[in-house]
mmCIF file of C-alpha atoms in Angstrom:
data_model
loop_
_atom_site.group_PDB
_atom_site.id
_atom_site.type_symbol
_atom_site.label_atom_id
_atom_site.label_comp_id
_atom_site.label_asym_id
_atom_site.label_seq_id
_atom_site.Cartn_x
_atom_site.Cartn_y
_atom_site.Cartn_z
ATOM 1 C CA UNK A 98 0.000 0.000 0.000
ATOM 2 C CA UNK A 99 1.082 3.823 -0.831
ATOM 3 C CA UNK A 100 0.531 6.106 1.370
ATOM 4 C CA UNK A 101 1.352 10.145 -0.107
ATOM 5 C CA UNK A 102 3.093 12.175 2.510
ATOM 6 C CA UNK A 103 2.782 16.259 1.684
ATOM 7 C CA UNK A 104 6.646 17.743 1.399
ATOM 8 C CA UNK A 105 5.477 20.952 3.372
ATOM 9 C CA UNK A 106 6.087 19.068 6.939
ATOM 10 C CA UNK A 107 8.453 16.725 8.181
ATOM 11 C CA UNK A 108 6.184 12.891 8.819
ATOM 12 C CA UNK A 109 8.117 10.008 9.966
ATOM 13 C CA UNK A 110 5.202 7.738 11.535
ATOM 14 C CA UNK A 111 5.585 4.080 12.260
ATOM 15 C CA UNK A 112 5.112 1.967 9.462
ATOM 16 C CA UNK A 113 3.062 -1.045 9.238
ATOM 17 C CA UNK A 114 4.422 -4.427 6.863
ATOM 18 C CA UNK A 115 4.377 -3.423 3.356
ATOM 19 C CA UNK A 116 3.503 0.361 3.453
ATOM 20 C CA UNK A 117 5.557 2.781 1.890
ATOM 21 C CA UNK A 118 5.919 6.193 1.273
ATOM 22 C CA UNK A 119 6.202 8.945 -1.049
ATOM 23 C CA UNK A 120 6.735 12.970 -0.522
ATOM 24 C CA UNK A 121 4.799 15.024 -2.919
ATOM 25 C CA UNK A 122 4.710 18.568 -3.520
ATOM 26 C CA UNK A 123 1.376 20.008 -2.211
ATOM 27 C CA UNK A 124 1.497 22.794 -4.890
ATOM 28 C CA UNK A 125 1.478 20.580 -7.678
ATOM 29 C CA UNK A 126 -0.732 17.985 -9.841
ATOM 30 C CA UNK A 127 0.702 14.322 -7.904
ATOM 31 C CA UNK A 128 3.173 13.105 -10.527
ATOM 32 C CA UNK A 129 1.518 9.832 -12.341
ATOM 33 C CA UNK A 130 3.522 7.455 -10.982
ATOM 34 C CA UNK A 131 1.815 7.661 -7.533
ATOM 35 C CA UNK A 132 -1.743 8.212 -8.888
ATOM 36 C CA UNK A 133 -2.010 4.565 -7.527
ATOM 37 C CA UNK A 134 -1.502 5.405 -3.993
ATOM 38 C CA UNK A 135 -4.568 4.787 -1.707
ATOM 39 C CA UNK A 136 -3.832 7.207 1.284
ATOM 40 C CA UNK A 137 -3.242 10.720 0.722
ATOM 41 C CA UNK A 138 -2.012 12.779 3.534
ATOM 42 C CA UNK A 139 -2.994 16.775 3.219
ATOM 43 C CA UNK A 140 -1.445 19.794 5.066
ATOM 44 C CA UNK A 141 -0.898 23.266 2.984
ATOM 45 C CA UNK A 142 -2.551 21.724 -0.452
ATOM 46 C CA UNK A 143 -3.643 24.206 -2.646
ATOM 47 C CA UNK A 144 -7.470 24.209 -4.083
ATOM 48 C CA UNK A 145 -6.336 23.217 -7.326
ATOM 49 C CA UNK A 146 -3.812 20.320 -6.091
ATOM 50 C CA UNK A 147 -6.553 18.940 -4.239
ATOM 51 C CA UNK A 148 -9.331 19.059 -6.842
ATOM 52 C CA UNK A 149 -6.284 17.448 -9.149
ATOM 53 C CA UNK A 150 -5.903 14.552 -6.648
ATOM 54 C CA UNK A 151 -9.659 14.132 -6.370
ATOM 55 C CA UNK A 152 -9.896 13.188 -9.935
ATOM 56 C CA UNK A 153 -6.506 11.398 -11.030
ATOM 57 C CA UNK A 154 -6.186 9.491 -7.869
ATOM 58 C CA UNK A 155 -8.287 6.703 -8.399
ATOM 59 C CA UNK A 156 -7.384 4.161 -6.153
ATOM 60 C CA UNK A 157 -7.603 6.652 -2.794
ATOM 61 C CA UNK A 158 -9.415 5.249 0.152
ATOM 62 C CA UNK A 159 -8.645 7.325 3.014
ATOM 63 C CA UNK A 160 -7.419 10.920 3.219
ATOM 64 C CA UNK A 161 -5.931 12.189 6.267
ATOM 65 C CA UNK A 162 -5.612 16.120 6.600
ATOM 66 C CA UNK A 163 -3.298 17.238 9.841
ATOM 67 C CA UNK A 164 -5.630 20.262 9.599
ATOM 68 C CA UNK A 165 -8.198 20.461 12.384
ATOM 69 C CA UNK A 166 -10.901 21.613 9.624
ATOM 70 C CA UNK A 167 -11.680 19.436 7.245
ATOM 71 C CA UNK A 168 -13.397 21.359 4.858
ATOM 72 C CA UNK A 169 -10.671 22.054 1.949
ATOM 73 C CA UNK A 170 -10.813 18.197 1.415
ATOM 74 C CA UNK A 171 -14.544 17.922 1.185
ATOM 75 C CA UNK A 172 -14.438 20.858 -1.103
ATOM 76 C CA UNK A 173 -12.284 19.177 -3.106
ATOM 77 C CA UNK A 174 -14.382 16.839 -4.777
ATOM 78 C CA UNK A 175 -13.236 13.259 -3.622
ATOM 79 C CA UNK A 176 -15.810 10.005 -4.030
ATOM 80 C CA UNK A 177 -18.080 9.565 -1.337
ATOM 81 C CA UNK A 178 -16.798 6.558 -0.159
ATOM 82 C CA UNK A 179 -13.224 7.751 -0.110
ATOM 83 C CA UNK A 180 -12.647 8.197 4.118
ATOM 84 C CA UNK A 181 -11.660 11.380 5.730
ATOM 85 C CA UNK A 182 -9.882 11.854 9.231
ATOM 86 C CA UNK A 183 -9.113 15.333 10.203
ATOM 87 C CA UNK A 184 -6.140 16.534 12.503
ATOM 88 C CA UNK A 185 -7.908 17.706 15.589
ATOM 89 C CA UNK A 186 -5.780 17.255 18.702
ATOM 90 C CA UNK A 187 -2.860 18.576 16.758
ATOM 91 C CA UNK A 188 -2.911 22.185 17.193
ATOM 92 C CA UNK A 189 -4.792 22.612 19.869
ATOM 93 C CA UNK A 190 -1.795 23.714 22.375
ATOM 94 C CA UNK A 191 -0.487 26.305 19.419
ATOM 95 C CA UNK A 192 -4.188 27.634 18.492
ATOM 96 C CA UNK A 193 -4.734 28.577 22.649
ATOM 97 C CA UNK A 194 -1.504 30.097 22.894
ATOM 98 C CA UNK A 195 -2.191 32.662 19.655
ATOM 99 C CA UNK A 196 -5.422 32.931 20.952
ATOM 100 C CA UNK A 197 -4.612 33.999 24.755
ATOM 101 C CA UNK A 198 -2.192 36.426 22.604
ATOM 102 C CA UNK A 199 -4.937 38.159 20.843
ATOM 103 C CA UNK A 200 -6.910 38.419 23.665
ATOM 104 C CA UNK A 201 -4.536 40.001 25.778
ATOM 105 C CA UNK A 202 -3.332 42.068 23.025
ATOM 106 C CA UNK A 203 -6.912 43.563 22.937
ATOM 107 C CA UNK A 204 -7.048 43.802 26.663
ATOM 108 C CA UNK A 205 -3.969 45.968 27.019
ATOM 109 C CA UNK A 206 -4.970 47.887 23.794
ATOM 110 C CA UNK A 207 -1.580 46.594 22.113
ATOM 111 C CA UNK A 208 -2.591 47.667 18.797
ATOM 112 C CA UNK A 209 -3.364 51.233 19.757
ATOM 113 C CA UNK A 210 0.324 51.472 21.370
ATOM 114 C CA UNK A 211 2.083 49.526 18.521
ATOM 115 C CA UNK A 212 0.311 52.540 16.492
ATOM 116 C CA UNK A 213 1.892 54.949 18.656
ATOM 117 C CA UNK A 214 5.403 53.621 18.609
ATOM 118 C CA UNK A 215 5.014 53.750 14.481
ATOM 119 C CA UNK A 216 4.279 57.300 14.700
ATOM 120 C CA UNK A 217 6.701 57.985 17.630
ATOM 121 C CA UNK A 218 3.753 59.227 19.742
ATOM 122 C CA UNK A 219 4.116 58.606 23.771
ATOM 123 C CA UNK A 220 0.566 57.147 24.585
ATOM 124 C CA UNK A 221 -0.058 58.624 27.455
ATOM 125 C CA UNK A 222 -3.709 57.974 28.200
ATOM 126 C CA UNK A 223 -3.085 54.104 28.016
ATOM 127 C CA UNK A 224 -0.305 54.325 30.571
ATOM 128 C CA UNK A 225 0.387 55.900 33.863
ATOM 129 C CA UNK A 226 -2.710 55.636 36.433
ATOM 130 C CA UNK A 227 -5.526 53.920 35.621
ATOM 131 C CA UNK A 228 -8.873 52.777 37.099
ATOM 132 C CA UNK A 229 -8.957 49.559 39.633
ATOM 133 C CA UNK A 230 -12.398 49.052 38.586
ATOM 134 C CA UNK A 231 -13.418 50.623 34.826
ATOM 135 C CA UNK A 232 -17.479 48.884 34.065
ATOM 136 C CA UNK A 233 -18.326 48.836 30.648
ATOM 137 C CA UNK A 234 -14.777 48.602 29.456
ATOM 138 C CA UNK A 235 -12.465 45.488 28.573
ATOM 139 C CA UNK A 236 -9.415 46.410 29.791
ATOM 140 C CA UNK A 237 -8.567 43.301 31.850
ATOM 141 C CA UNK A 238 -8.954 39.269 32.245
ATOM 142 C CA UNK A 239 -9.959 40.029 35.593
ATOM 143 C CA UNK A 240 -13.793 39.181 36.149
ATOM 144 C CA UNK A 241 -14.098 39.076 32.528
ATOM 145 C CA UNK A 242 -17.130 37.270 31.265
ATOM 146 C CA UNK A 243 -15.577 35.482 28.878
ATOM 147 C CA UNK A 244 -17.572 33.195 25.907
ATOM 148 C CA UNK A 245 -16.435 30.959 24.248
ATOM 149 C CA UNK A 246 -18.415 29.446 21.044
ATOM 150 C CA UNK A 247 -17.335 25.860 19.894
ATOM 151 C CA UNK A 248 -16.119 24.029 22.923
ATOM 152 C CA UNK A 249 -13.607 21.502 21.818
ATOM 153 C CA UNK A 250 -10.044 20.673 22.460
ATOM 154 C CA UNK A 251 -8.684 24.491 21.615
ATOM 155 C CA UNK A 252 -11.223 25.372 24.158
ATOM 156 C CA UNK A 253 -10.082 22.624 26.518
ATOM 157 C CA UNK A 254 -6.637 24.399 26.672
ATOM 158 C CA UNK A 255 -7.489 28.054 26.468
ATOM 159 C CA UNK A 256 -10.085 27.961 29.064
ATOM 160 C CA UNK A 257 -7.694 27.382 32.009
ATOM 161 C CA UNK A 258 -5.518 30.050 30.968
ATOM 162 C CA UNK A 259 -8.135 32.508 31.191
ATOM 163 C CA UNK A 260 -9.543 31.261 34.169
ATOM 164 C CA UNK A 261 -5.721 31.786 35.468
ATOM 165 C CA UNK A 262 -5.719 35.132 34.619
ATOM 166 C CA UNK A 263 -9.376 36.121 36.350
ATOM 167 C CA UNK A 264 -12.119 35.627 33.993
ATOM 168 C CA UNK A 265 -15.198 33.570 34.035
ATOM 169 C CA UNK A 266 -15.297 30.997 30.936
ATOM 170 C CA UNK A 267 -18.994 29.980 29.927
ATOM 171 C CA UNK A 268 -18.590 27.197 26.624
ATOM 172 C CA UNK A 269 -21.065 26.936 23.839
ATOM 173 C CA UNK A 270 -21.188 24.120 22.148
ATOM 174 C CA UNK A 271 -23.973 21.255 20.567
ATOM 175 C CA UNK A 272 -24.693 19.676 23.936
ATOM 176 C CA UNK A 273 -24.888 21.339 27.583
ATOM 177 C CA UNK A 274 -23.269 20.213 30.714
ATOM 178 C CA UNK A 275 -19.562 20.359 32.633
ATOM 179 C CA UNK A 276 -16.644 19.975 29.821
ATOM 180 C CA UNK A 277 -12.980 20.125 31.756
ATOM 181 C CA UNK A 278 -14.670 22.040 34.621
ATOM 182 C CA UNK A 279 -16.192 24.749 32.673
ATOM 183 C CA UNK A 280 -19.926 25.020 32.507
ATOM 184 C CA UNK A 281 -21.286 24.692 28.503
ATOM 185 C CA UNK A 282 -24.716 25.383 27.070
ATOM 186 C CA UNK A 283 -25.912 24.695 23.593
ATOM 187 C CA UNK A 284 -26.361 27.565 20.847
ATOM 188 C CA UNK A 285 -30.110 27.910 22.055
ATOM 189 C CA UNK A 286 -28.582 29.750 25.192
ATOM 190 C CA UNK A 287 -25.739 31.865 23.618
ATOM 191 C CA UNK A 288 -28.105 34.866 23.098
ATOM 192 C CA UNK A 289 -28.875 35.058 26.611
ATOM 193 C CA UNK A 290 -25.242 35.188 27.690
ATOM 194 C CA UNK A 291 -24.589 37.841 24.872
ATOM 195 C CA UNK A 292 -25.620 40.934 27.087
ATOM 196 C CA UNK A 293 -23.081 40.482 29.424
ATOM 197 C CA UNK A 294 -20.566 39.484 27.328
ATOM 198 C CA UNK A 295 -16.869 40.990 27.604
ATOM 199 C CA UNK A 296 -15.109 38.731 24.949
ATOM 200 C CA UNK A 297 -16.557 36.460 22.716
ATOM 201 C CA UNK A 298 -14.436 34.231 21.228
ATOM 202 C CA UNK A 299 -15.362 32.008 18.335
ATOM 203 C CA UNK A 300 -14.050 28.657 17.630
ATOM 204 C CA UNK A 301 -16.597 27.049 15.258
ATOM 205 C CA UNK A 302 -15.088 24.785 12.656
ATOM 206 C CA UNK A 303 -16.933 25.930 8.547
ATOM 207 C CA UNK A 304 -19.927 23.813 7.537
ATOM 208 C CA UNK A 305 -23.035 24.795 6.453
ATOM 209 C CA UNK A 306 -24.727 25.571 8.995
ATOM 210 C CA UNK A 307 -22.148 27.700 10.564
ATOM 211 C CA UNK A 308 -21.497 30.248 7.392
ATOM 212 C CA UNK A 309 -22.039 33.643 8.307
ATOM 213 C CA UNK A 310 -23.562 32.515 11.998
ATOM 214 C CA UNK A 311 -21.445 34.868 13.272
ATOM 215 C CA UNK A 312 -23.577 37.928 12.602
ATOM 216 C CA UNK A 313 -25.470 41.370 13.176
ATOM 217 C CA UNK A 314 -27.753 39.585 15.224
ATOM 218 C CA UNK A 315 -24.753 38.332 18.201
ATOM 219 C CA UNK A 316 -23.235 41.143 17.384
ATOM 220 C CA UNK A 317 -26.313 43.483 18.050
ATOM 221 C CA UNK A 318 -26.734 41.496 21.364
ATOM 222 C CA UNK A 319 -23.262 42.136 22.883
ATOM 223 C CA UNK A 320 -22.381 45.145 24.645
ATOM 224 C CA UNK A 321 -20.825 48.028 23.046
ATOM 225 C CA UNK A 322 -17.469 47.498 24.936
ATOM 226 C CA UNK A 323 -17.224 43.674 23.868
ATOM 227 C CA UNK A 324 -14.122 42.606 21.603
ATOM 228 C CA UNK A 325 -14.865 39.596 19.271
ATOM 229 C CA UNK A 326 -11.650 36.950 18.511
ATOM 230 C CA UNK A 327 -11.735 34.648 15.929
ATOM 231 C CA UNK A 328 -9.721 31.961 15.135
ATOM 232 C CA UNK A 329 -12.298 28.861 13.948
ATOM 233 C CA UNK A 330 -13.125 29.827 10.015
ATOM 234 C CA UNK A 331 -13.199 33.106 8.152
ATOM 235 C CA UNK A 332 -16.311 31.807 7.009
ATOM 236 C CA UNK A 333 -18.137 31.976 10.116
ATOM 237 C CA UNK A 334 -17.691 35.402 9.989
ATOM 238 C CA UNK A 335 -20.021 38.228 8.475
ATOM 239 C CA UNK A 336 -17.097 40.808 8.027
ATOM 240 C CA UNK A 337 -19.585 43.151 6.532
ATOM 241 C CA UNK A 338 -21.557 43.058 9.804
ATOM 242 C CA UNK A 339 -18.643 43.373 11.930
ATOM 243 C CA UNK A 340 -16.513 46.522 10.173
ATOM 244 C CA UNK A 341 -20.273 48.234 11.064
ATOM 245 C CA UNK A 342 -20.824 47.257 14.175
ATOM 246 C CA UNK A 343 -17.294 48.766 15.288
ATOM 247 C CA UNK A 344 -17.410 51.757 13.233
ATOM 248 C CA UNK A 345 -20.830 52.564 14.280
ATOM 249 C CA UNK A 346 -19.533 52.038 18.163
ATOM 250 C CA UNK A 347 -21.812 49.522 18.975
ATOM 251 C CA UNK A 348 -18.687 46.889 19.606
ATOM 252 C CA UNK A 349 -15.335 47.444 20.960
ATOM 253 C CA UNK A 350 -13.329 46.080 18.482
ATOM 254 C CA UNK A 351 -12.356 42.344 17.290
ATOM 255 C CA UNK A 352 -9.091 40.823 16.769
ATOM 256 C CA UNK A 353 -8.944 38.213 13.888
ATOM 257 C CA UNK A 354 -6.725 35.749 12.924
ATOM 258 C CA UNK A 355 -8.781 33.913 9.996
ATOM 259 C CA UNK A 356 -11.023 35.705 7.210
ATOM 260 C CA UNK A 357 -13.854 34.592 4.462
ATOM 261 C CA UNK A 358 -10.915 35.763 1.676
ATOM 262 C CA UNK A 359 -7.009 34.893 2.616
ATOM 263 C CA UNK A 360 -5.060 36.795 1.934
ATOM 264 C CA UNK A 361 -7.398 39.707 3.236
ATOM 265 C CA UNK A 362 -7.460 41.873 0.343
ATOM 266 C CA UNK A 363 -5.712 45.430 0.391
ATOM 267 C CA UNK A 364 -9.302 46.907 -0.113
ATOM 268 C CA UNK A 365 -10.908 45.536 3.191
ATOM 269 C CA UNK A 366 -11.919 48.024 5.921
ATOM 270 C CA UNK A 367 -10.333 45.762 8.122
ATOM 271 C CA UNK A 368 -7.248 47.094 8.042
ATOM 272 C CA UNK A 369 -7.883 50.526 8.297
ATOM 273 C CA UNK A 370 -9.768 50.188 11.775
ATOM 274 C CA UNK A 371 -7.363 51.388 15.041
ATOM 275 C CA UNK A 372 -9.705 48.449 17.244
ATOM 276 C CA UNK A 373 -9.357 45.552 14.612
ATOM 277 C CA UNK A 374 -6.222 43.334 15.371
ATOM 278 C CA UNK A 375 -5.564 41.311 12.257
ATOM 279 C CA UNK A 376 -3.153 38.347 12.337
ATOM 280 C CA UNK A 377 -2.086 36.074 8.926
ATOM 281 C CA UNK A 378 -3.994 32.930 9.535
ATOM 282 C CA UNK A 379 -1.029 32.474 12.407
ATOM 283 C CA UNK A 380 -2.785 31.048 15.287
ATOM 284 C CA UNK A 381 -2.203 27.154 13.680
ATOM 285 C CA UNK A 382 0.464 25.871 11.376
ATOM 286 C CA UNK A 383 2.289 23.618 13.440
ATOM 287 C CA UNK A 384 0.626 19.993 13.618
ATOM 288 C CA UNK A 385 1.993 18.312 16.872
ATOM 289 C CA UNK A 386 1.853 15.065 17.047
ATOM 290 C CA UNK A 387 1.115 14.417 13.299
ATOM 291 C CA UNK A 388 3.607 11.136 12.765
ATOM 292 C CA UNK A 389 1.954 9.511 15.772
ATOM 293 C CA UNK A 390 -1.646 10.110 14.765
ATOM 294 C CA UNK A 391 -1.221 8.936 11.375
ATOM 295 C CA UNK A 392 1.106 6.001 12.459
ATOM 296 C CA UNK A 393 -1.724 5.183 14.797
ATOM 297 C CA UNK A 394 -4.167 5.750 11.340
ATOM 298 C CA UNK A 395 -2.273 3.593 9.257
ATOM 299 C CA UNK A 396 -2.504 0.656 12.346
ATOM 300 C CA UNK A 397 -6.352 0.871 12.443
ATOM 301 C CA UNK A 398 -6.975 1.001 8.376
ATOM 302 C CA UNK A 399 -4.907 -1.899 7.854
ATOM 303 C CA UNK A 400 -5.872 -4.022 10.813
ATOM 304 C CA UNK A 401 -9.830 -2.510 10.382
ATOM 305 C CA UNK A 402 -9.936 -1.137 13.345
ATOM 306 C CA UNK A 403 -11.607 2.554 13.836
ATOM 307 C CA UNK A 404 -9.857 5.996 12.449
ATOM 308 C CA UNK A 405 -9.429 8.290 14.693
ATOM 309 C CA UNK A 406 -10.967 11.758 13.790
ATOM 310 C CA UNK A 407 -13.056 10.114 11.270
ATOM 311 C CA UNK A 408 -15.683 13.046 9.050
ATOM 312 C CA UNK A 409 -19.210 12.057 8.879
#
């Protein structure tokens, strides 16, 4: 059996009896003397590589992405029956750190002083004495009310660090209860927590039913001093929605790592906005743990056990 291993990260998993390997280049149409292979492993493909491999690869039975979304593979146009897995688990230590970044960033008004120090301006009225106690601001972790939607294993690691720092995490996610000590209701009670919202910070993977879900009407709910982080899917996003809520005052600001169009295109109104933190898609990029997770992968398809991270 063939297994395709993409050249843009280093993979050495253990290798069961008669599997072998080849490195491809993720940019290009797979060369056709591995057309035959029936694994394909994904990170950093480009649309058309993929949609390329969907058609030439014929005998593929299992693609594994290392990215924690699946959707650029099931964009890509592979059979039905050809098995996904997706790479959750692997960034989820990387994703919370970038993530606690941004949200401190936006705490501390970072990207206000970084615009000072461009234009050699001492920002005085960020520094020196401030308030204790400053209601209907977000200036602090401390007593935060702190939101965040799609509870999974980014969540799992954020959430203590916040909680470290002062604030009080409430998860949202498809079914209510206790998740890694932190209380979690379903989407049906997210608009209730919305009015007393300091951060809201959305982790939703893209799918359907998630596309623009991330609108005017949360944002209308929150209060005018609430930042919004994103680092799920650009898609989840309505940008249009957002760039008027903050211009219009009715939201603090938002710091985003992930957009519906990447790059972000010169002509946004994103960039332009003083309260907008805007990060390259940065939060990710470094599956850890990918060799052992597909090693483990490659185990269970041969054997016919159960995939790990298997896509319904």
């Amino acid at each position: 059996m063939k297994v395709l291993l993409p050249g843009t990260v280093p993979l050495d998993p253990d290798l069961p009896a008669g599997v072998t390997t080849a490195v491809y280049d993720v940019r290009r149409p797979v060369p056709d003397e591995h057309t035959d292979a029936e694994v394909l492993v994904v990170w950093g493909n480009t649309p058309e590589n993929l949609s390329d491999a969907a058609q030439r690869l014929k005998a593929v039975r299992w693609v594994q992405t290392l990215a924690a979304g699946p959707d650029a593979v099931l964009a890509a146009g592979f059979a039905t029956d050809v098995v996904v897995t997706a790479g959750l688990g692997l960034h989820d230590r990387t994703v919370a750190e970038h993530t606690l970044g941004l949200v401190l960033a936006a705490a501390r008004r970072l990207n206000r002083l970084v615009r000072a120090q461009i234009g050699r301006r001492w920002a005085g009225e960020w520094g020196g004495l401030q308030p204790v106690d400053e209601p209907g601001a977000f200036r602090t972790l401390r007593d935060a009310n702190v939101v965040i939607w799609g509870f999974g294993g980014i969540a799992a690691r954020l959430a203590p660090l916040l909680a470290a720092l002062g604030a009080r995490v409430t998860g949202v996610a498809r079914a209510a209860g206790e998740r890694h000590g932190f209380p979690v209701v379903t989407d049906a009670d997210l608009p209730g927590l919305l009015p007393e919202t300091d951060l809201l910070i959305n982790i939703l993977p893209a799918t359907r039913e998630t596309a623009g879900v991330l609108g005017a009407a949360i944002l209308d709910r929150l209060p005018a001093h609430a930042w919004v982080v994103n680092v799920g899917r650009g898609a989840t996003l309505d940008e249009d929605a957002l760039l008027a809520a903050i211009r219009a005052g009715r939201l603090g600001g938002a710091a985003l790592d992930v957009f519906a169009e990447e790059p972000l295109p010169v002509t946004s109104g994103l960039w332009d906005e003083p309260d907008v933190i805007i990060t390259p898609h940065a939060a990710g990029g470094r599956p850890e743990g990918a060799s052992a997770l597909l090693g483990e992968n490659l185990a269970a398809y041969l054997s016919g056990g159960s995939l790990r991270n298997v896509v319904s």
